[in-house]
Amino acid sequence: MTLSLSRYRAEWYSGAANARRDVLAGMVGTFALIPEVIAFSFVAGIDPEVGLFASFVIGIVIAVFGGRPAMISGAAGSVALVAAALVHSHGLSYLLGATILAGVFQIVFGLLKLDVLMRFVSKSVRTGFVNALAILIFSAQVPQMLGVSWHTYAMVGLGLAIIYLLPRITTAIPSPLICIVVLTAISIAFPMPLHTVADLGRLPASLPHFALPALPVEWRTLGIIAPYALAMAAVGLLESLMTAKVVDELTESNSDKAQECTGLGLANVAAGIFGGIAGCGMIGQTVGNVRYGGRGRLSTLVAGVFLLVVMVPLRPWVAQVPVAALVAIMIMVSASTFAWGSLRDLGRHPKVSGLVMLATVAVTVATHDLSMGVAVGVLMSGVFFAFKVTRMMEVRVGYDAASDTRTYDVSGQVFFASAEIFADRFDLRDDAARVRIDLTAAHLWDITAVAALEDVVSKLRAHGIAVEVVGLNAASSVLVDRHAPLVLG
C-alpha cells in the first residue's frame, strides 16, 4: 500500500521541471483535442458542446482514477460511430443514459480484471492499429485543405516549419504551442481568407452542470440503451487499452490496465451525468502529449481543465485560432504516430505477421472503425496460430513383431484445431494384437482432444485390439480422468 501511494504521488509530481513539461504538453493536447472532438460530435449527431463538456469531465476524472499517466481521453473515436444510431433513433437523452450504463459496464470489466484479454492482441495487430490510426488522423485533415485559398497552404507550411525547426533552437516550450500562438497572431494582424475554430461548430458559452438524463424508468428503456451501452463500452475499452499499450512502449514503463478500465468507467458515468457523450483514450492526442514531454497525471488533468478554460473564458480568442495551425499539429502527430520501421520489417519478419498488420490497417481505414480492424487482426492471428500449432503435432508409427504391438508416438499440441488430424493418423482396422499410444511428448488441451482420444481408443477396442495409453502429463491426465475415465481402463 505504501509503495502504491508513493508511486501515485510520483505520477502527479516528480519535480518542477517535469511538472512544467506536463503543463505545457497538456496545453498542446487541449488544442489537439478541439478539432477532433468537434468533428466526432457531428459524426454522432450531437451539438459540439456535448462532446467538449464530456472531454473536460473525462479528462479530470481519468487523471485521478486512470491507470495510465500521460494518457489523454476524450469524446472521440469509434464510440461516436456507435452512438450515432442511438441519437438518430431516440435522441440525446437516451445517449446520455447509454453513456452512464457503458461506464458501469467498464467499471465491472475493470473490477473483474478482464483486461487480461488484451494479451491476445499480437504485436502485428498493435502495429497495424497504430499505422491505421496515423492514416486516419492524416486523412481527417484533408477536408480542411480542399477548396481553400493558397493562404491556408502557406500557413500549414509555416506551422510545420515551426513545429519541426524550433526544437533545434529550444525545447523550453513545446513547438506546437508556439505554432498556435504565432499563426493566430499572423492571422489577426494580417486578415486573410482562413477557416478558424469558430467555423468548426458552436462553442460552449457556459459551464457543464449536473443533470440526470430525463428517461422513463422502465424495462423498455433498459432494453433500448443496453445494446448500445455494451457496444460503446467494448469499443471504448479496446481503444483505451490499445492506446495505453502504445504509451507503455513509448515511455518504456508499465501501467495498470485494470485500473484504466475502472477509471474510464467512472469518467464515462460522470460524463453522462454532466450531459456529455462517452469517450475513450485518444491515441493521436496522447502520442502528441508524450512526444512533447507529458509523462504524469498532471498533463492529463491540464488537458481537461485547460479545455474548459479555453472554451469558456477565452472563447472569443480561441474562436480566432486558424484551423491551419491545428492541421499542422495533427499532421505532425500523424507522422510521429506511424511506425515507419514496420515498412522495413515487412521484408524481414514472417509473411504471416506482415499480412496480419496490413489486414488490420486495411480494414480500419476502409471502415473508419478501429475496433473492427483490431477484431479482424486478432481473428487472423488466432487462425494462423492454430494452423502453426497444428503443423507442429506429429504422430510416428512403429511396430514390434515380437510382441505384435503397434506403437503410436504422439508429439505436440492436441486441441480443437488438431484433434481431427490426430485421429486420422490411427488405423482403426489395425491387425496388430495390441496398440500402444504414447503421449509423453504431447499435451491434451481441451475436451475436443480428449473426445478424439476416447473415440480412437473405443473403436480400436471394439475391434478386439488391446489398447494401452501411456505418458499422459499431469494436466492431460486430469482432463482425461474427468471426461473419459474409460480410456485409461
GROMACS .gro file of C-alpha atoms in nm:
model
  489
    1MET     CA    1   0.000   0.000   0.000
    2THR     CA    2   0.285   0.240   0.090
    3LEU     CA    3   0.459   0.161  -0.238
    4SER     CA    4   0.138   0.221  -0.434
    5LEU     CA    5   0.076   0.558  -0.266
    6SER     CA    6   0.437   0.661  -0.326
    7ARG     CA    7   0.408   0.569  -0.693
    8TYR     CA    8   0.075   0.752  -0.723
    9ARG     CA    9   0.226   1.070  -0.575
   10ALA     CA   10   0.521   1.044  -0.815
   11GLU     CA   11   0.279   1.014  -1.106
   12TRP     CA   12   0.139   1.354  -1.007
   13TYR     CA   13   0.460   1.538  -0.920
   14SER     CA   14   0.821   1.432  -0.979
   15GLY     CA   15   0.995   1.766  -0.980
   16ALA     CA   16   0.937   2.122  -1.100
   17ALA     CA   17   1.092   2.062  -1.442
   18ASN     CA   18   0.870   1.759  -1.512
   19ALA     CA   19   0.564   1.945  -1.386
   20ARG     CA   20   0.635   2.235  -1.623
   21ARG     CA   21   0.665   1.992  -1.916
   22ASP     CA   22   0.341   1.822  -1.812
   23VAL     CA   23   0.156   2.154  -1.804
   24LEU     CA   24   0.284   2.271  -2.142
   25ALA     CA   25   0.232   1.932  -2.308
   26GLY     CA   26  -0.121   1.917  -2.166
   27MET     CA   27  -0.196   2.258  -2.315
   28VAL     CA   28  -0.084   2.134  -2.656
   29GLY     CA   29  -0.306   1.830  -2.607
   30THR     CA   30  -0.602   2.060  -2.546
   31PHE     CA   31  -0.568   2.230  -2.883
   32ALA     CA   32  -0.526   1.891  -3.050
   33LEU     CA   33  -0.849   1.778  -2.879
   34ILE     CA   34  -1.069   2.057  -3.011
   35PRO     CA   35  -1.097   1.976  -3.384
   36GLU     CA   36  -1.134   1.600  -3.335
   37VAL     CA   37  -1.393   1.630  -3.058
   38ILE     CA   38  -1.599   1.873  -3.265
   39ALA     CA   39  -1.566   1.655  -3.575
   40PHE     CA   40  -1.678   1.340  -3.394
   41SER     CA   41  -1.963   1.532  -3.230
   42PHE     CA   42  -2.101   1.591  -3.577
   43VAL     CA   43  -2.049   1.221  -3.657
   44ALA     CA   44  -2.255   1.129  -3.351
   45GLY     CA   45  -2.526   1.382  -3.443
   46ILE     CA   46  -2.488   1.591  -3.128
   47ASP     CA   47  -2.401   1.955  -3.057
   48PRO     CA   48  -2.023   2.018  -3.030
   49GLU     CA   49  -2.058   2.141  -2.672
   50VAL     CA   50  -2.179   1.793  -2.567
   51GLY     CA   51  -1.850   1.644  -2.684
   52LEU     CA   52  -1.641   1.926  -2.540
   53PHE     CA   53  -1.811   1.909  -2.199
   54ALA     CA   54  -1.760   1.531  -2.198
   55SER     CA   55  -1.389   1.571  -2.277
   56PHE     CA   56  -1.348   1.816  -1.990
   57VAL     CA   57  -1.518   1.583  -1.739
   58ILE     CA   58  -1.345   1.270  -1.870
   59GLY     CA   59  -1.006   1.440  -1.859
   60ILE     CA   60  -1.040   1.536  -1.493
   61VAL     CA   61  -1.178   1.200  -1.373
   62ILE     CA   62  -0.936   0.985  -1.572
   63ALA     CA   63  -0.643   1.192  -1.444
   64VAL     CA   64  -0.737   1.095  -1.088
   65PHE     CA   65  -0.861   0.738  -1.132
   66GLY     CA   66  -0.698   0.615  -1.455
   67GLY     CA   67  -0.420   0.358  -1.468
   68ARG     CA   68  -0.202   0.512  -1.743
   69PRO     CA   69  -0.041   0.850  -1.661
   70ALA     CA   70   0.004   1.095  -1.952
   71MET     CA   71  -0.283   0.941  -2.147
   72ILE     CA   72  -0.542   1.182  -2.285
   73SER     CA   73  -0.900   1.064  -2.309
   74GLY     CA   74  -1.200   1.244  -2.452
   75ALA     CA   75  -1.519   1.220  -2.651
   76ALA     CA   76  -1.392   1.087  -2.982
   77GLY     CA   77  -1.311   0.769  -3.168
   78SER     CA   78  -1.532   0.481  -3.273
   79VAL     CA   79  -1.761   0.544  -2.975
   80ALA     CA   80  -1.917   0.828  -3.174
   81LEU     CA   81  -1.996   0.591  -3.460
   82VAL     CA   82  -2.182   0.358  -3.223
   83ALA     CA   83  -2.366   0.649  -3.062
   84ALA     CA   84  -2.487   0.797  -3.391
   85ALA     CA   85  -2.755   0.532  -3.449
   86LEU     CA   86  -2.896   0.574  -3.096
   87VAL     CA   87  -2.911   0.954  -3.122
   88HIS     CA   88  -3.080   0.932  -3.461
   89SER     CA   89  -3.347   0.688  -3.342
   90HIS     CA   90  -3.413   0.800  -2.984
   91GLY     CA   91  -3.244   1.135  -2.915
   92LEU     CA   92  -2.981   1.280  -2.681
   93SER     CA   93  -3.143   1.170  -2.352
   94TYR     CA   94  -3.111   0.805  -2.445
   95LEU     CA   95  -2.749   0.862  -2.544
   96LEU     CA   96  -2.674   1.009  -2.201
   97GLY     CA   97  -2.839   0.708  -2.038
   98ALA     CA   98  -2.635   0.471  -2.256
   99THR     CA   99  -2.320   0.665  -2.163
  100ILE     CA  100  -2.381   0.611  -1.791
  101LEU     CA  101  -2.458   0.241  -1.843
  102ALA     CA  102  -2.148   0.199  -2.062
  103GLY     CA  103  -1.943   0.341  -1.776
  104VAL     CA  104  -2.097   0.089  -1.536
  105PHE     CA  105  -2.006  -0.195  -1.776
  106GLN     CA  106  -1.647  -0.068  -1.791
  107ILE     CA  107  -1.621  -0.047  -1.412
  108VAL     CA  108  -1.734  -0.410  -1.384
  109PHE     CA  109  -1.487  -0.506  -1.659
  110GLY     CA  110  -1.203  -0.347  -1.464
  111LEU     CA  111  -1.304  -0.495  -1.126
  112LEU     CA  112  -1.313  -0.843  -1.283
  113LYS     CA  113  -0.961  -0.789  -1.424
  114LEU     CA  114  -1.079  -0.875  -1.775
  115ASP     CA  115  -0.809  -0.652  -1.921
  116VAL     CA  116  -0.602  -0.972  -1.949
  117LEU     CA  117  -0.791  -1.036  -2.273
  118MET     CA  118  -0.560  -0.776  -2.430
  119ARG     CA  119  -0.282  -1.035  -2.412
  120PHE     CA  120  -0.441  -1.199  -2.714
  121VAL     CA  121  -0.366  -0.889  -2.923
  122SER     CA  122  -0.039  -0.960  -3.104
  123LYS     CA  123   0.240  -0.716  -3.185
  124SER     CA  124   0.139  -0.723  -3.552
  125VAL     CA  125  -0.216  -0.614  -3.464
  126ARG     CA  126  -0.089  -0.334  -3.239
  127THR     CA  127   0.140  -0.209  -3.514
  128GLY     CA  128  -0.147  -0.221  -3.764
  129PHE     CA  129  -0.367  -0.033  -3.515
  130VAL     CA  130  -0.109   0.244  -3.478
  131ASN     CA  131  -0.042   0.273  -3.852
  132ALA     CA  132  -0.413   0.278  -3.937
  133LEU     CA  133  -0.475   0.548  -3.680
  134ALA     CA  134  -0.193   0.758  -3.823
  135ILE     CA  135  -0.352   0.729  -4.167
  136LEU     CA  136  -0.697   0.820  -4.030
  137ILE     CA  137  -0.555   1.120  -3.844
  138PHE     CA  138  -0.394   1.248  -4.165
  139SER     CA  139  -0.699   1.177  -4.380
  140ALA     CA  140  -0.915   1.370  -4.132
  141GLN     CA  141  -0.708   1.681  -4.213
  142VAL     CA  142  -0.756   1.654  -4.590
  143PRO     CA  143  -1.107   1.812  -4.595
  144GLN     CA  144  -0.961   2.118  -4.423
  145MET     CA  145  -0.720   2.161  -4.714
  146LEU     CA  146  -0.967   2.123  -5.001
  147GLY     CA  147  -1.136   2.419  -5.167
  148VAL     CA  148  -0.925   2.671  -4.975
  149SER     CA  149  -0.701   2.958  -5.082
  150TRP     CA  150  -0.323   2.945  -5.104
  151HIS     CA  151  -0.309   3.124  -4.770
  152THR     CA  152  -0.414   2.802  -4.592
  153TYR     CA  153  -0.133   2.601  -4.751
  154ALA     CA  154   0.117   2.872  -4.667
  155MET     CA  155   0.004   2.879  -4.304
  156VAL     CA  156   0.015   2.497  -4.276
  157GLY     CA  157   0.367   2.501  -4.422
  158LEU     CA  158   0.475   2.773  -4.178
  159GLY     CA  159   0.320   2.579  -3.892
  160LEU     CA  160   0.509   2.262  -3.985
  161ALA     CA  161   0.832   2.460  -4.014
  162ILE     CA  162   0.783   2.599  -3.663
  163ILE     CA  163   0.695   2.257  -3.522
  164TYR     CA  164   0.997   2.078  -3.668
  165LEU     CA  165   1.262   2.352  -3.669
  166LEU     CA  166   1.202   2.530  -3.338
  167PRO     CA  167   1.312   2.231  -3.123
  168ARG     CA  168   1.660   2.271  -3.277
  169ILE     CA  169   1.680   2.610  -3.107
  170THR     CA  170   1.492   2.548  -2.782
  171THR     CA  171   1.264   2.290  -2.623
  172ALA     CA  172   1.162   2.506  -2.328
  173ILE     CA  173   0.811   2.547  -2.475
  174PRO     CA  174   0.652   2.282  -2.700
  175SER     CA  175   0.677   2.396  -3.061
  176PRO     CA  176   0.307   2.314  -3.138
  177LEU     CA  177   0.204   2.568  -2.875
  178ILE     CA  178   0.430   2.829  -3.038
  179CYS     CA  179   0.280   2.731  -3.372
  180ILE     CA  180  -0.072   2.810  -3.248
  181VAL     CA  181   0.030   3.145  -3.096
  182VAL     CA  182   0.234   3.262  -3.398
  183LEU     CA  183  -0.019   3.159  -3.664
  184THR     CA  184  -0.307   3.313  -3.466
  185ALA     CA  185  -0.115   3.639  -3.427
  186ILE     CA  186  -0.035   3.649  -3.800
  187SER     CA  187  -0.398   3.582  -3.898
  188ILE     CA  188  -0.519   3.863  -3.669
  189ALA     CA  189  -0.252   4.111  -3.777
  190PHE     CA  190  -0.292   4.034  -4.146
  191PRO     CA  191  -0.653   3.933  -4.220
  192MET     CA  192  -0.676   3.665  -4.485
  193PRO     CA  193  -0.933   3.405  -4.600
  194LEU     CA  194  -0.873   3.133  -4.343
  195HIS     CA  195  -1.104   2.894  -4.160
  196THR     CA  196  -1.095   2.937  -3.783
  197VAL     CA  197  -1.202   2.726  -3.486
  198ALA     CA  198  -1.528   2.923  -3.479
  199ASP     CA  199  -1.613   2.775  -3.820
  200LEU     CA  200  -1.594   2.419  -3.685
  201GLY     CA  201  -1.909   2.449  -3.475
  202ARG     CA  202  -2.082   2.631  -3.189
  203LEU     CA  203  -1.852   2.654  -2.889
  204PRO     CA  204  -1.988   2.623  -2.532
  205ALA     CA  205  -2.076   2.952  -2.362
  206SER     CA  206  -2.134   2.812  -2.009
  207LEU     CA  207  -2.000   2.553  -1.764
  208PRO     CA  208  -2.134   2.197  -1.764
  209HIS     CA  209  -2.392   2.129  -1.495
  210PHE     CA  210  -2.518   1.822  -1.311
  211ALA     CA  211  -2.833   1.679  -1.469
  212LEU     CA  212  -2.951   1.320  -1.486
  213PRO     CA  213  -3.092   1.225  -1.828
  214ALA     CA  214  -3.470   1.252  -1.849
  215LEU     CA  215  -3.562   0.892  -1.930
  216PRO     CA  216  -3.867   0.682  -1.842
  217VAL     CA  217  -3.771   0.437  -1.566
  218GLU     CA  218  -3.888   0.111  -1.720
  219TRP     CA  219  -3.752  -0.214  -1.864
  220ARG     CA  220  -3.816  -0.095  -2.219
  221THR     CA  221  -3.570   0.190  -2.169
  222LEU     CA  222  -3.303  -0.053  -2.049
  223GLY     CA  223  -3.373  -0.276  -2.348
  224ILE     CA  224  -3.311   0.016  -2.583
  225ILE     CA  225  -2.991   0.152  -2.432
  226ALA     CA  226  -2.823  -0.170  -2.311
  227PRO     CA  227  -2.703  -0.297  -2.654
  228TYR     CA  228  -2.562   0.044  -2.744
  229ALA     CA  229  -2.406   0.082  -2.399
  230LEU     CA  230  -2.234  -0.257  -2.426
  231ALA     CA  231  -2.100  -0.172  -2.772
  232MET     CA  232  -1.979   0.171  -2.655
  233ALA     CA  233  -1.814   0.014  -2.351
  234ALA     CA  234  -1.635  -0.251  -2.558
  235VAL     CA  235  -1.515  -0.009  -2.826
  236GLY     CA  236  -1.403   0.247  -2.568
  237LEU     CA  237  -1.209  -0.010  -2.367
  238LEU     CA  238  -1.043  -0.151  -2.677
  239GLU     CA  239  -0.920   0.188  -2.794
  240SER     CA  240  -0.813   0.293  -2.444
  241LEU     CA  241  -0.620  -0.026  -2.370
  242MET     CA  242  -0.453  -0.020  -2.711
  243THR     CA  243  -0.356   0.344  -2.653
  244ALA     CA  244  -0.225   0.261  -2.305
  245LYS     CA  245  -0.010  -0.015  -2.454
  246VAL     CA  246   0.133   0.229  -2.709
  247VAL     CA  247   0.221   0.474  -2.431
  248ASP     CA  248   0.382   0.191  -2.233
  249GLU     CA  249   0.612   0.126  -2.528
  250LEU     CA  250   0.687   0.495  -2.590
  251THR     CA  251   0.772   0.566  -2.226
  252GLU     CA  252   0.925   0.223  -2.150
  253SER     CA  253   0.702   0.191  -1.845
  254ASN     CA  254   0.413  -0.026  -1.729
  255SER     CA  255   0.059   0.073  -1.636
  256ASP     CA  256  -0.236  -0.079  -1.456
  257LYS     CA  257  -0.476  -0.175  -1.734
  258ALA     CA  258  -0.750  -0.294  -1.495
  259GLN     CA  259  -0.739   0.042  -1.318
  260GLU     CA  260  -0.757   0.215  -1.657
  261CYS     CA  261  -1.076   0.020  -1.732
  262THR     CA  262  -1.230   0.119  -1.400
  263GLY     CA  263  -1.114   0.479  -1.432
  264LEU     CA  264  -1.262   0.510  -1.780
  265GLY     CA  265  -1.589   0.369  -1.649
  266LEU     CA  266  -1.602   0.629  -1.371
  267ALA     CA  267  -1.517   0.901  -1.622
  268ASN     CA  268  -1.798   0.798  -1.857
  269VAL     CA  269  -2.051   0.778  -1.573
  270ALA     CA  270  -1.952   1.133  -1.476
  271ALA     CA  271  -1.967   1.246  -1.840
  272GLY     CA  272  -2.321   1.114  -1.878
  273ILE     CA  273  -2.434   1.280  -1.555
  274PHE     CA  274  -2.294   1.617  -1.673
  275GLY     CA  275  -2.455   1.594  -2.017
  276GLY     CA  276  -2.167   1.450  -2.219
  277ILE     CA  277  -2.114   1.159  -2.455
  278ALA     CA  278  -1.899   0.857  -2.368
  279GLY     CA  279  -1.530   0.878  -2.454
  280CYS     CA  280  -1.210   0.677  -2.457
  281GLY     CA  281  -0.835   0.708  -2.497
  282MET     CA  282  -0.731   0.930  -2.789
  283ILE     CA  283  -0.409   0.794  -2.933
  284GLY     CA  284  -0.326   1.089  -3.159
  285GLN     CA  285  -0.353   1.344  -2.879
  286THR     CA  286  -0.185   1.106  -2.634
  287VAL     CA  287   0.113   1.049  -2.861
  288GLY     CA  288   0.142   1.425  -2.908
  289ASN     CA  289   0.131   1.475  -2.531
  290VAL     CA  290   0.405   1.216  -2.475
  291ARG     CA  291   0.621   1.344  -2.763
  292TYR     CA  292   0.626   1.690  -2.606
  293GLY     CA  293   0.719   1.585  -2.256
  294GLY     CA  294   0.395   1.474  -2.090
  295ARG     CA  295   0.466   1.189  -1.851
  296GLY     CA  296   0.247   1.235  -1.545
  297ARG     CA  297  -0.117   1.263  -1.446
  298LEU     CA  298  -0.079   1.641  -1.438
  299SER     CA  299  -0.060   1.654  -1.818
  300THR     CA  300  -0.390   1.465  -1.842
  301LEU     CA  301  -0.554   1.697  -1.588
  302VAL     CA  302  -0.425   2.010  -1.763
  303ALA     CA  303  -0.558   1.887  -2.098
  304GLY     CA  304  -0.907   1.859  -1.947
  305VAL     CA  305  -0.908   2.171  -1.731
  306PHE     CA  306  -0.743   2.391  -1.993
  307LEU     CA  307  -1.005   2.274  -2.242
  308LEU     CA  308  -1.276   2.431  -2.025
  309VAL     CA  309  -1.067   2.745  -1.966
  310VAL     CA  310  -1.008   2.776  -2.338
  311MET     CA  311  -1.368   2.705  -2.435
  312VAL     CA  312  -1.549   2.937  -2.193
  313PRO     CA  313  -1.350   3.236  -2.059
  314LEU     CA  314  -1.115   3.252  -2.360
  315ARG     CA  315  -1.382   3.160  -2.612
  316PRO     CA  316  -1.354   3.480  -2.822
  317TRP     CA  317  -0.978   3.432  -2.857
  318VAL     CA  318  -0.989   3.059  -2.929
  319ALA     CA  319  -1.250   3.118  -3.196
  320GLN     CA  320  -0.984   3.311  -3.392
  321VAL     CA  321  -0.726   3.029  -3.393
  322PRO     CA  322  -0.677   2.932  -3.760
  323VAL     CA  323  -0.762   2.573  -3.843
  324ALA     CA  324  -0.434   2.564  -4.039
  325ALA     CA  325  -0.245   2.564  -3.706
  326LEU     CA  326  -0.444   2.265  -3.585
  327VAL     CA  327  -0.393   2.086  -3.917
  328ALA     CA  328  -0.018   2.134  -3.892
  329ILE     CA  329  -0.016   1.987  -3.541
  330MET     CA  330  -0.224   1.685  -3.644
  331ILE     CA  331  -0.002   1.620  -3.946
  332MET     CA  332   0.295   1.612  -3.709
  333VAL     CA  333   0.107   1.375  -3.478
  334SER     CA  334   0.019   1.153  -3.773
  335ALA     CA  335   0.380   1.134  -3.892
  336SER     CA  336   0.512   1.060  -3.542
  337THR     CA  337   0.240   0.801  -3.475
  338PHE     CA  338   0.309   0.591  -3.786
  339ALA     CA  339   0.553   0.305  -3.719
  340TRP     CA  340   0.781   0.367  -4.017
  341GLY     CA  341   1.004   0.077  -3.917
  342SER     CA  342   0.713  -0.159  -3.985
  343LEU     CA  343   0.755  -0.097  -4.359
  344ARG     CA  344   1.113  -0.222  -4.340
  345ASP     CA  345   1.004  -0.515  -4.125
  346LEU     CA  346   0.763  -0.636  -4.394
  347GLY     CA  347   1.062  -0.785  -4.576
  348ARG     CA  348   1.231  -0.922  -4.265
  349HIS     CA  349   0.951  -1.058  -4.049
  350PRO     CA  350   0.742  -1.368  -4.128
  351LYS     CA  351   0.491  -1.308  -4.408
  352VAL     CA  352   0.204  -1.404  -4.179
  353SER     CA  353   0.290  -1.120  -3.937
  354GLY     CA  354   0.304  -0.871  -4.222
  355LEU     CA  355  -0.029  -0.995  -4.358
  356VAL     CA  356  -0.196  -0.951  -4.018
  357MET     CA  357  -0.058  -0.599  -3.987
  358LEU     CA  358  -0.168  -0.500  -4.338
  359ALA     CA  359  -0.514  -0.652  -4.289
  360THR     CA  360  -0.560  -0.457  -3.966
  361VAL     CA  361  -0.465  -0.135  -4.145
  362ALA     CA  362  -0.682  -0.207  -4.449
  363VAL     CA  363  -0.997  -0.294  -4.253
  364THR     CA  364  -0.956   0.000  -4.016
  365VAL     CA  365  -0.902   0.252  -4.293
  366ALA     CA  366  -1.186   0.108  -4.504
  367THR     CA  367  -1.440   0.109  -4.219
  368HIS     CA  368  -1.301   0.402  -4.014
  369ASP     CA  369  -1.360   0.167  -3.720
  370LEU     CA  370  -1.053   0.083  -3.510
  371SER     CA  371  -1.234  -0.192  -3.322
  372MET     CA  372  -1.328  -0.367  -3.647
  373GLY     CA  373  -0.968  -0.360  -3.768
  374VAL     CA  374  -0.836  -0.496  -3.440
  375ALA     CA  375  -1.104  -0.768  -3.433
  376VAL     CA  376  -1.005  -0.885  -3.783
  377GLY     CA  377  -0.637  -0.876  -3.689
  378VAL     CA  378  -0.690  -1.078  -3.371
  379LEU     CA  379  -0.906  -1.332  -3.559
  380MET     CA  380  -0.641  -1.375  -3.829
  381SER     CA  381  -0.367  -1.410  -3.566
  382GLY     CA  382  -0.568  -1.681  -3.393
  383VAL     CA  383  -0.631  -1.871  -3.717
  384PHE     CA  384  -0.266  -1.854  -3.823
  385PHE     CA  385  -0.155  -1.962  -3.476
  386ALA     CA  386  -0.390  -2.259  -3.484
  387PHE     CA  387  -0.252  -2.367  -3.824
  388LYS     CA  388   0.103  -2.327  -3.698
  389VAL     CA  389   0.042  -2.536  -3.384
  390THR     CA  390  -0.141  -2.795  -3.594
  391ARG     CA  391   0.164  -2.845  -3.813
  392MET     CA  392   0.378  -2.892  -3.503
  393MET     CA  393   0.180  -3.203  -3.400
  394GLU     CA  394   0.324  -3.533  -3.523
  395VAL     CA  395   0.229  -3.899  -3.486
  396ARG     CA  396   0.506  -4.154  -3.553
  397VAL     CA  397   0.405  -4.515  -3.608
  398GLY     CA  398   0.617  -4.818  -3.516
  399TYR     CA  399   0.566  -5.196  -3.499
  400ASP     CA  400   0.722  -5.463  -3.280
  401ALA     CA  401   0.672  -5.805  -3.446
  402ALA     CA  402   0.789  -5.998  -3.138
  403SER     CA  403   0.501  -5.869  -2.927
  404ASP     CA  404   0.270  -5.791  -3.219
  405THR     CA  405   0.236  -5.433  -3.089
  406ARG     CA  406   0.171  -5.120  -3.293
  407THR     CA  407   0.311  -4.807  -3.126
  408TYR     CA  408   0.188  -4.454  -3.190
  409ASP     CA  409   0.424  -4.188  -3.052
  410VAL     CA  410   0.238  -3.855  -3.039
  411SER     CA  411   0.424  -3.524  -3.002
  412GLY     CA  412   0.294  -3.168  -2.999
  413GLN     CA  413  -0.029  -2.997  -2.902
  414VAL     CA  414  -0.365  -3.172  -2.939
  415PHE     CA  415  -0.663  -2.936  -2.923
  416PHE     CA  416  -0.975  -2.848  -3.121
  417ALA     CA  417  -0.778  -2.747  -3.434
  418SER     CA  418  -0.551  -3.054  -3.440
  419ALA     CA  419  -0.777  -3.320  -3.286
  420GLU     CA  420  -0.914  -3.439  -3.622
  421ILE     CA  421  -0.565  -3.467  -3.770
  422PHE     CA  422  -0.461  -3.663  -3.459
  423ALA     CA  423  -0.749  -3.910  -3.504
  424ASP     CA  424  -0.679  -3.956  -3.876
  425ARG     CA  425  -0.327  -4.084  -3.801
  426PHE     CA  426  -0.464  -4.407  -3.649
  427ASP     CA  427  -0.550  -4.721  -3.845
  428LEU     CA  428  -0.876  -4.821  -3.676
  429ARG     CA  429  -0.874  -5.161  -3.852
  430ASP     CA  430  -0.520  -5.248  -3.746
  431ASP     CA  431  -0.447  -5.621  -3.749
  432ALA     CA  432  -0.199  -5.596  -3.460
  433ALA     CA  433  -0.297  -5.762  -3.135
  434ARG     CA  434  -0.203  -5.464  -2.924
  435VAL     CA  435  -0.178  -5.085  -2.971
  436ARG     CA  436   0.030  -4.859  -2.751
  437ILE     CA  437  -0.041  -4.483  -2.761
  438ASP     CA  438   0.249  -4.289  -2.613
  439LEU     CA  439   0.160  -3.928  -2.521
  440THR     CA  440   0.482  -3.847  -2.334
  441ALA     CA  441   0.572  -3.568  -2.577
  442ALA     CA  442   0.214  -3.445  -2.626
  443HIS     CA  443  -0.035  -3.231  -2.437
  444LEU     CA  444  -0.415  -3.253  -2.446
  445TRP     CA  445  -0.563  -2.906  -2.415
  446ASP     CA  446  -0.941  -2.939  -2.428
  447ILE     CA  447  -1.237  -3.176  -2.432
  448THR     CA  448  -1.218  -3.193  -2.813
  449ALA     CA  449  -0.874  -3.353  -2.782
  450VAL     CA  450  -0.998  -3.589  -2.509
  451ALA     CA  451  -1.301  -3.684  -2.720
  452ALA     CA  452  -1.073  -3.763  -3.017
  453LEU     CA  453  -0.855  -3.988  -2.799
  454GLU     CA  454  -1.158  -4.159  -2.649
  455ASP     CA  455  -1.306  -4.219  -2.994
  456VAL     CA  456  -0.983  -4.377  -3.123
  457VAL     CA  457  -0.943  -4.600  -2.817
  458SER     CA  458  -1.306  -4.716  -2.813
  459LYS     CA  459  -1.306  -4.804  -3.184
  460LEU     CA  460  -0.979  -4.998  -3.159
  461ARG     CA  461  -1.109  -5.192  -2.858
  462ALA     CA  462  -1.434  -5.259  -3.044
  463HIS     CA  463  -1.223  -5.448  -3.300
  464GLY     CA  464  -1.072  -5.667  -3.028
  465ILE     CA  465  -0.742  -5.479  -3.003
  466ALA     CA  466  -0.586  -5.430  -2.659
  467VAL     CA  467  -0.511  -5.058  -2.622
  468GLU     CA  468  -0.269  -4.902  -2.373
  469VAL     CA  469  -0.241  -4.523  -2.325
  470VAL     CA  470   0.082  -4.409  -2.155
  471GLY     CA  471   0.278  -4.092  -2.092
  472LEU     CA  472  -0.004  -3.853  -2.004
  473ASN     CA  473   0.128  -3.549  -1.819
  474ALA     CA  474  -0.048  -3.430  -1.503
  475ALA     CA  475  -0.276  -3.173  -1.668
  476SER     CA  476  -0.376  -3.406  -1.953
  477SER     CA  477  -0.435  -3.692  -1.708
  478VAL     CA  478  -0.674  -3.480  -1.500
  479LEU     CA  479  -0.866  -3.385  -1.816
  480VAL     CA  480  -0.893  -3.749  -1.927
  481ASP     CA  481  -0.993  -3.875  -1.580
  482ARG     CA  482  -1.270  -3.616  -1.567
  483HIS     CA  483  -1.416  -3.656  -1.916
  484ALA     CA  484  -1.310  -4.002  -2.042
  485PRO     CA  485  -1.207  -4.226  -1.750
  486LEU     CA  486  -1.251  -4.546  -1.952
  487VAL     CA  487  -0.960  -4.452  -2.178
  488LEU     CA  488  -0.710  -4.549  -1.911
  489GLY     CA  489  -0.905  -4.858  -1.807
   0.00000   0.00000   0.00000
